[in-house]
């Protein structure tokens, strides 16, 4: 028992010491907090903040990032508790609306942001609520889905050029697999919506289909949509062994450690891959069309924005920082440092691979259907796909059943689907 | 009387052999994963991708350095110590007091209160998460270690009271009566007579209370947002989110998080065992 | 018991009582009230009576709820049968050891003191098909049976989680049974030996029946633990119970409805509270009934 007592005494000493370890904040400057889900970009934001605070003395900004999977929950509960950040890195469309409806965000008036009129309409619209059409954030980036490829790895299977058509892409996958190598890095456990979204628009009919569904003229039971699901099934043999248990982090790691030929995903991984393995030589392409020279479809979306907490006690200072984030110099820095497509108008992109993405968006951009149109209420189209696609791959459900489930689930809140199922 | 026949002796040998084999298997099952985790913590993340099963070359501390500095583990550790220690202290003091009163004093609500605490054993903090969340928010205790401490202490109180009451009831009342006759006040009786007597079971209650609090993840996950206030178990999940691609660092993080309890356990294993199975085992 | 000392009773009992009431009882009662209202995020709406409970039984929540309940039942049955038996086996093994009892006791119990979080994350890495050791061993030594998508196949995943849970917790019943065995009067066993009974018979007829109280405790705790399973599925399968929702337990569903998923936060606090109430009542009644029934059998022994 004496040992136990000694242990307790040691603990008591430790905790007394640890009380002094607790940070003491200075009540001098205006102190702002910023929340984000971009854990990967933490160093970048902290750098930007450092320079901003040097140029704007009297302000202190703390950047806190949270794992993407928990971010929405963390943000919502912090806001609900009245303890949210001053500057909020918000997502777009449905996820934004969840913050708008309870009034957590402060609307931004047109005259409060310099250069607001130069932003493209669809980018600004992505930062408006579903019913409350005011602006709640300034857009920060565009994203698109495409195919990363490692030509050195492909050469091992005797392939010297990236595929020019989609059938050629599948043929290359087969050739790589026959050579005993790993064609696709993508796993089938998480982030399946992304893999699907890279090839899906080509099968379901791009923007025309999107408009039809949003208007309620078509549902997800449409044969073309089912075809898009089956296309993923077609790629299953080329995914890693035991793919249904391979998660997103492992998939990315497989690609950036040079152990797979292709990775279907978002352009936002460009910076991530480069950071994880600077020595890797890889390139990015939009999903190739069905026929040579045919129409290309690129799932794209405005990724979110920077907004202000409705309950902030420092709206003026927060607004000043937001204006900085809407400035061309910031946008330029953003694009150059973390290799993403800044939404700030007038930013010049010098990065070759990013430029490829931008031009492909301009040529064949189509809304990333579930994220853009169907995340407003639960169950979201994305969640239904995320559950359904792995089930399709592991054989529990057919593509048609998955499409059915998505339609039924969305129909519980999406009025235009009423009577269609 | 019949003596054990030869065949049943052979059976006994088989039985014992089989049992010993089971123990060895269990020991391997416990050690091999832990040793693998520790081994991988000394390896470079990219190497683990290429050769998952290789042995570490020496004791490379890069991963540990990363975990302790950028990974903020020291901060998480100090928070865990703070929260666990204070919660346990509160439980020990208030629980002993309540146990003493319920065991020694005869009064109208004695049985009711005892049953009340007993019923409290049935209510897991897990299910009352949302009400607790809103309640703490209204009290301004959200995102605070004090809030955690109070919730933990309240959750552990019923079991502590239960154990203390049972233990004190079994103690003969002669000593405290003698002290009272000598003119000691109630507080003195409690301090000078009771406390030394319940010392043995205090260790058990302490461990039974402290370990689950230290190991807990759910409450900090819901109540704590500020990284400077996170406990170590919550910190692991944050760390896994940030460094998910660096397996060496991940294993180092796990090893560091497991280390404090493992070290304490090696020193005090029998107390740990007694403490953690308190109430479930007789004695 | 000694004399009636009014103010002292107050002083001694109140702190503990207040804390328990404030942070355990009040939230539990509040949970009940929450389940009777409709909610917009964390803002309470209007009184809707049992509507949350009925909504739980309709599409799309019904499937989730019943599936989760089924999973909990599976977890309980498997743990109850397998974990308890293994615990008994290990306890008997230590009990019969001539030397090294304390050593093996410590080893058997070691995983129990580890946080479920550490255990979950550790095994999550181990079971990774691309970079984890399990898969690497399977490939290296050509063990096809080991080379499965353990966490990718809906049927397999839950059992993989059960395995992990077992790995971590089997030491607990082992120690409880061991304590029970240690408290058995040696004379009974000696008498049986003299009568010529084999060790196996001794176990069946003397030891096992006298373990009834330990058995009761293990059974009740396994029941409560199984139906409140949260950490393992949360860390390994994620809040959506991947793969395909097959690792969703009731506690996970309860959490998900209250605190949301990746692309959407708070789904419905009312529904979540309804699940909480159901879970609470079910576990409470189950534990009480089980306790009562098993205690009766104990006495009979």
PDB file of C-alpha atoms in Angstrom, chain A residues 68-70 72-73 76-77 80 91 95 98 101-102 104 189 240-242 244-247 250-251 253-254 375 378-380 382-383 386-387 390-391 394 396 408-409 412, chain C residues 40-43 59-61 63 124 127-131 135 147-154 234 239-240 242-245 255 258-267:
ATOM      1  CA  UNK A  68     -12.140  16.123 -42.105  1.00  0.00           C
ATOM      2  CA  UNK A  69     -14.426  13.323 -40.984  1.00  0.00           C
ATOM      3  CA  UNK A  70     -15.197  15.034 -37.671  1.00  0.00           C
ATOM      4  CA  UNK A  72     -18.808  19.200 -39.521  1.00  0.00           C
ATOM      5  CA  UNK A  73     -19.786  17.721 -36.191  1.00  0.00           C
ATOM      6  CA  UNK A  76     -21.771  22.428 -35.405  1.00  0.00           C
ATOM      7  CA  UNK A  77     -21.483  21.521 -31.770  1.00  0.00           C
ATOM      8  CA  UNK A  80     -24.349  25.324 -30.826  1.00  0.00           C
ATOM      9  CA  UNK A  91     -17.782  23.781 -46.890  1.00  0.00           C
ATOM     10  CA  UNK A  95     -22.925  21.425 -45.538  1.00  0.00           C
ATOM     11  CA  UNK A  98     -26.584  23.320 -42.098  1.00  0.00           C
ATOM     12  CA  UNK A 101     -30.339  27.542 -41.077  1.00  0.00           C
ATOM     13  CA  UNK A 102     -29.624  27.875 -37.335  1.00  0.00           C
ATOM     14  CA  UNK A 104     -24.544  30.439 -37.040  1.00  0.00           C
ATOM     15  CA  UNK A 189     -13.628   1.035 -48.054  1.00  0.00           C
ATOM     16  CA  UNK A 240      -5.782  -3.761 -54.636  1.00  0.00           C
ATOM     17  CA  UNK A 241      -6.213  -7.208 -53.132  1.00  0.00           C
ATOM     18  CA  UNK A 242      -8.880  -7.203 -50.408  1.00  0.00           C
ATOM     19  CA  UNK A 244     -13.027  -3.638 -49.634  1.00  0.00           C
ATOM     20  CA  UNK A 245     -10.854  -3.267 -46.564  1.00  0.00           C
ATOM     21  CA  UNK A 246      -8.434  -0.737 -48.036  1.00  0.00           C
ATOM     22  CA  UNK A 247      -9.146   2.727 -46.735  1.00  0.00           C
ATOM     23  CA  UNK A 250      -3.788   3.474 -47.436  1.00  0.00           C
ATOM     24  CA  UNK A 251      -4.886   4.084 -51.047  1.00  0.00           C
ATOM     25  CA  UNK A 253      -0.060   5.866 -49.569  1.00  0.00           C
ATOM     26  CA  UNK A 254      -0.035   3.125 -52.167  1.00  0.00           C
ATOM     27  CA  UNK A 375     -26.248  17.216 -49.181  1.00  0.00           C
ATOM     28  CA  UNK A 378     -30.245  13.543 -44.168  1.00  0.00           C
ATOM     29  CA  UNK A 379     -29.719  10.983 -45.533  1.00  0.00           C
ATOM     30  CA  UNK A 380     -27.487  12.832 -48.000  1.00  0.00           C
ATOM     31  CA  UNK A 382     -23.254  11.197 -50.607  1.00  0.00           C
ATOM     32  CA  UNK A 383     -23.837   9.135 -47.466  1.00  0.00           C
ATOM     33  CA  UNK A 386     -20.724   5.837 -49.496  1.00  0.00           C
ATOM     34  CA  UNK A 387     -22.649   2.972 -47.934  1.00  0.00           C
ATOM     35  CA  UNK A 390     -18.815  -0.755 -50.939  1.00  0.00           C
ATOM     36  CA  UNK A 391     -21.853  -3.024 -50.600  1.00  0.00           C
ATOM     37  CA  UNK A 394     -18.424  -6.797 -51.729  1.00  0.00           C
ATOM     38  CA  UNK A 396     -24.058  -7.671 -50.861  1.00  0.00           C
ATOM     39  CA  UNK A 408     -35.488   6.143 -51.776  1.00  0.00           C
ATOM     40  CA  UNK A 409     -33.221   7.743 -49.208  1.00  0.00           C
ATOM     41  CA  UNK A 412     -37.443  11.247 -47.905  1.00  0.00           C
TER      42      UNK A 412
ATOM     43  CA  UNK C  40     -33.511  21.399 -34.878  1.00  0.00           C
ATOM     44  CA  UNK C  41     -29.810  20.712 -34.353  1.00  0.00           C
ATOM     45  CA  UNK C  42     -29.405  21.368 -30.610  1.00  0.00           C
ATOM     46  CA  UNK C  43     -32.390  23.637 -30.319  1.00  0.00           C
ATOM     47  CA  UNK C  59     -37.822   3.893 -43.121  1.00  0.00           C
ATOM     48  CA  UNK C  60     -34.988   4.793 -43.217  1.00  0.00           C
ATOM     49  CA  UNK C  61     -34.214   4.485 -39.528  1.00  0.00           C
ATOM     50  CA  UNK C  63     -33.352  -0.777 -40.880  1.00  0.00           C
ATOM     51  CA  UNK C 124      -6.749  -1.145 -37.246  1.00  0.00           C
ATOM     52  CA  UNK C 127      -5.361  -5.413 -40.171  1.00  0.00           C
ATOM     53  CA  UNK C 128      -4.642  -3.005 -43.019  1.00  0.00           C
ATOM     54  CA  UNK C 129      -4.495  -5.176 -46.139  1.00  0.00           C
ATOM     55  CA  UNK C 130      -1.842  -3.070 -47.821  1.00  0.00           C
ATOM     56  CA  UNK C 131       0.672  -2.317 -45.110  1.00  0.00           C
ATOM     57  CA  UNK C 135      -1.705  -9.280 -44.422  1.00  0.00           C
ATOM     58  CA  UNK C 147      -5.528 -13.174 -46.435  1.00  0.00           C
ATOM     59  CA  UNK C 148      -9.049 -11.786 -46.210  1.00  0.00           C
ATOM     60  CA  UNK C 149     -10.530  -8.318 -46.231  1.00  0.00           C
ATOM     61  CA  UNK C 150     -11.097  -8.598 -42.494  1.00  0.00           C
ATOM     62  CA  UNK C 151     -12.511  -5.140 -42.156  1.00  0.00           C
ATOM     63  CA  UNK C 152     -13.958  -4.914 -45.635  1.00  0.00           C
ATOM     64  CA  UNK C 153     -16.533  -7.658 -45.798  1.00  0.00           C
ATOM     65  CA  UNK C 154     -19.772  -6.928 -43.938  1.00  0.00           C
ATOM     66  CA  UNK C 234     -16.279   3.936 -33.832  1.00  0.00           C
ATOM     67  CA  UNK C 239     -19.144   6.662 -37.356  1.00  0.00           C
ATOM     68  CA  UNK C 240     -21.043   5.205 -40.315  1.00  0.00           C
ATOM     69  CA  UNK C 242     -18.217   0.684 -42.315  1.00  0.00           C
ATOM     70  CA  UNK C 243     -18.169  -1.606 -44.155  1.00  0.00           C
ATOM     71  CA  UNK C 244     -21.598  -0.771 -45.400  1.00  0.00           C
ATOM     72  CA  UNK C 245     -22.996  -0.016 -41.978  1.00  0.00           C
ATOM     73  CA  UNK C 255     -23.984   8.838 -31.378  1.00  0.00           C
ATOM     74  CA  UNK C 258     -26.804  13.078 -32.308  1.00  0.00           C
ATOM     75  CA  UNK C 259     -23.454  14.169 -33.634  1.00  0.00           C
ATOM     76  CA  UNK C 260     -23.582  13.402 -37.329  1.00  0.00           C
ATOM     77  CA  UNK C 261     -21.172  12.170 -39.958  1.00  0.00           C
ATOM     78  CA  UNK C 262     -18.623  13.628 -42.326  1.00  0.00           C
ATOM     79  CA  UNK C 263     -20.857  15.583 -44.609  1.00  0.00           C
ATOM     80  CA  UNK C 264     -23.649  16.317 -42.216  1.00  0.00           C
ATOM     81  CA  UNK C 265     -23.844  17.094 -38.565  1.00  0.00           C
ATOM     82  CA  UNK C 266     -26.607  16.479 -36.037  1.00  0.00           C
ATOM     83  CA  UNK C 267     -29.200  14.352 -37.662  1.00  0.00           C
TER      84      UNK C 267
END
